[in-house]
Amino acid sequence: MKLSNRVLSSLLLISFIFLAATTEMGLADKICKTRSDRFSGVCFSDNICAIICGQFEKFESGHCEFDGALRRCLCTKAC
């Protein structure tokens, strides 16, 4: 019984170390936001914002978000 507890403890420790290492390697990237240069006016549609950011500004995606008092199109990508 002691051997199986040691094996289980070792596996848990190895799993924890692997999880910590993958997080440090960038699998949990931060998301950077930048106001769209090509979208003008108030942003009402996340889909349109994402299309403009992805196709015309070479970002990964985009969404509408309040920037001050108005909703603006913010383009997003992994930092």
mmCIF file of C-alpha atoms in Angstrom:
data_model
loop_
_atom_site.group_PDB
_atom_site.id
_atom_site.type_symbol
_atom_site.label_atom_id
_atom_site.label_comp_id
_atom_site.label_asym_id
_atom_site.label_seq_id
_atom_site.Cartn_x
_atom_site.Cartn_y
_atom_site.Cartn_z
ATOM 1 C CA MET A 1 0.000 0.000 0.000
ATOM 2 C CA LYS A 2 2.863 2.384 0.754
ATOM 3 C CA LEU A 3 4.286 1.923 -2.727
ATOM 4 C CA SER A 4 1.021 2.901 -4.410
ATOM 5 C CA ASN A 5 0.765 6.027 -2.229
ATOM 6 C CA ARG A 6 4.298 6.987 -3.229
ATOM 7 C CA VAL A 7 3.515 6.442 -6.899
ATOM 8 C CA LEU A 8 0.328 8.483 -6.625
ATOM 9 C CA SER A 9 2.155 11.292 -4.811
ATOM 10 C CA SER A 10 4.885 11.294 -7.452
ATOM 11 C CA LEU A 11 2.357 11.470 -10.276
ATOM 12 C CA LEU A 12 0.562 14.364 -8.633
ATOM 13 C CA LEU A 13 3.837 16.227 -8.138
ATOM 14 C CA ILE A 14 4.881 15.648 -11.759
ATOM 15 C CA SER A 15 1.454 16.829 -12.961
ATOM 16 C CA PHE A 16 1.724 19.995 -10.879
ATOM 17 C CA ILE A 17 5.221 20.741 -12.190
ATOM 18 C CA PHE A 18 4.060 20.180 -15.790
ATOM 19 C CA LEU A 19 1.082 22.512 -15.310
ATOM 20 C CA ALA A 20 3.275 25.221 -13.791
ATOM 21 C CA ALA A 21 5.835 24.866 -16.607
ATOM 22 C CA THR A 22 3.251 25.116 -19.403
ATOM 23 C CA THR A 23 1.732 28.220 -17.817
ATOM 24 C CA GLU A 24 5.157 29.869 -17.669
ATOM 25 C CA MET A 25 5.864 28.918 -21.306
ATOM 26 C CA GLY A 26 3.053 31.146 -22.517
ATOM 27 C CA LEU A 27 0.034 28.881 -22.852
ATOM 28 C CA ALA A 28 -1.819 31.361 -20.661
ATOM 29 C CA ASP A 29 -0.994 34.411 -22.823
ATOM 30 C CA LYS A 30 -2.285 37.838 -22.003
ATOM 31 C CA ILE A 31 -4.570 39.589 -24.448
ATOM 32 C CA CYS A 32 -3.542 43.028 -25.743
ATOM 33 C CA LYS A 33 -6.214 45.482 -26.888
ATOM 34 C CA THR A 34 -5.751 48.325 -29.345
ATOM 35 C CA ARG A 35 -8.355 50.759 -30.653
ATOM 36 C CA SER A 36 -9.115 50.060 -34.316
ATOM 37 C CA ASP A 37 -7.661 52.490 -36.843
ATOM 38 C CA ARG A 38 -10.122 51.573 -39.603
ATOM 39 C CA PHE A 39 -13.409 51.326 -37.697
ATOM 40 C CA SER A 40 -15.168 54.673 -37.438
ATOM 41 C CA GLY A 41 -18.121 55.651 -35.330
ATOM 42 C CA VAL A 42 -19.852 53.875 -32.477
ATOM 43 C CA CYS A 43 -19.393 50.096 -32.364
ATOM 44 C CA PHE A 44 -22.644 48.122 -32.186
ATOM 45 C CA SER A 45 -21.582 44.744 -33.629
ATOM 46 C CA ASP A 46 -18.796 42.528 -32.269
ATOM 47 C CA ASN A 47 -18.883 40.549 -35.535
ATOM 48 C CA ILE A 48 -18.224 43.558 -37.764
ATOM 49 C CA CYS A 49 -15.488 44.754 -35.421
ATOM 50 C CA ALA A 50 -13.831 41.304 -35.464
ATOM 51 C CA ILE A 51 -13.954 41.198 -39.277
ATOM 52 C CA ILE A 52 -12.365 44.636 -39.640
ATOM 53 C CA CYS A 53 -9.665 43.851 -37.080
ATOM 54 C CA GLY A 54 -8.911 40.433 -38.558
ATOM 55 C CA GLN A 55 -9.010 41.163 -42.279
ATOM 56 C CA PHE A 56 -7.868 44.753 -42.534
ATOM 57 C CA GLU A 57 -5.682 45.307 -39.489
ATOM 58 C CA LYS A 58 -4.104 41.840 -39.134
ATOM 59 C CA PHE A 59 -5.212 41.245 -35.544
ATOM 60 C CA GLU A 60 -6.572 37.950 -34.233
ATOM 61 C CA SER A 61 -10.013 39.337 -33.387
ATOM 62 C CA GLY A 62 -11.907 42.353 -32.102
ATOM 63 C CA HIS A 63 -14.930 43.334 -30.059
ATOM 64 C CA CYS A 64 -16.944 46.369 -28.979
ATOM 65 C CA GLU A 65 -16.090 47.855 -25.613
ATOM 66 C CA PHE A 66 -16.727 51.127 -23.835
ATOM 67 C CA ASP A 67 -13.849 53.547 -24.351
ATOM 68 C CA GLY A 68 -14.899 56.501 -22.279
ATOM 69 C CA ALA A 69 -18.558 57.289 -22.963
ATOM 70 C CA LEU A 70 -18.806 55.551 -26.366
ATOM 71 C CA ARG A 71 -18.491 51.952 -27.512
ATOM 72 C CA ARG A 72 -15.417 51.595 -29.704
ATOM 73 C CA CYS A 73 -14.003 48.730 -31.735
ATOM 74 C CA LEU A 74 -10.981 47.277 -29.955
ATOM 75 C CA CYS A 75 -8.724 44.863 -31.826
ATOM 76 C CA THR A 76 -7.201 42.026 -29.825
ATOM 77 C CA LYS A 77 -4.189 39.710 -30.069
ATOM 78 C CA ALA A 78 -2.018 37.654 -27.757
ATOM 79 C CA CYS A 79 0.807 39.740 -26.263
#
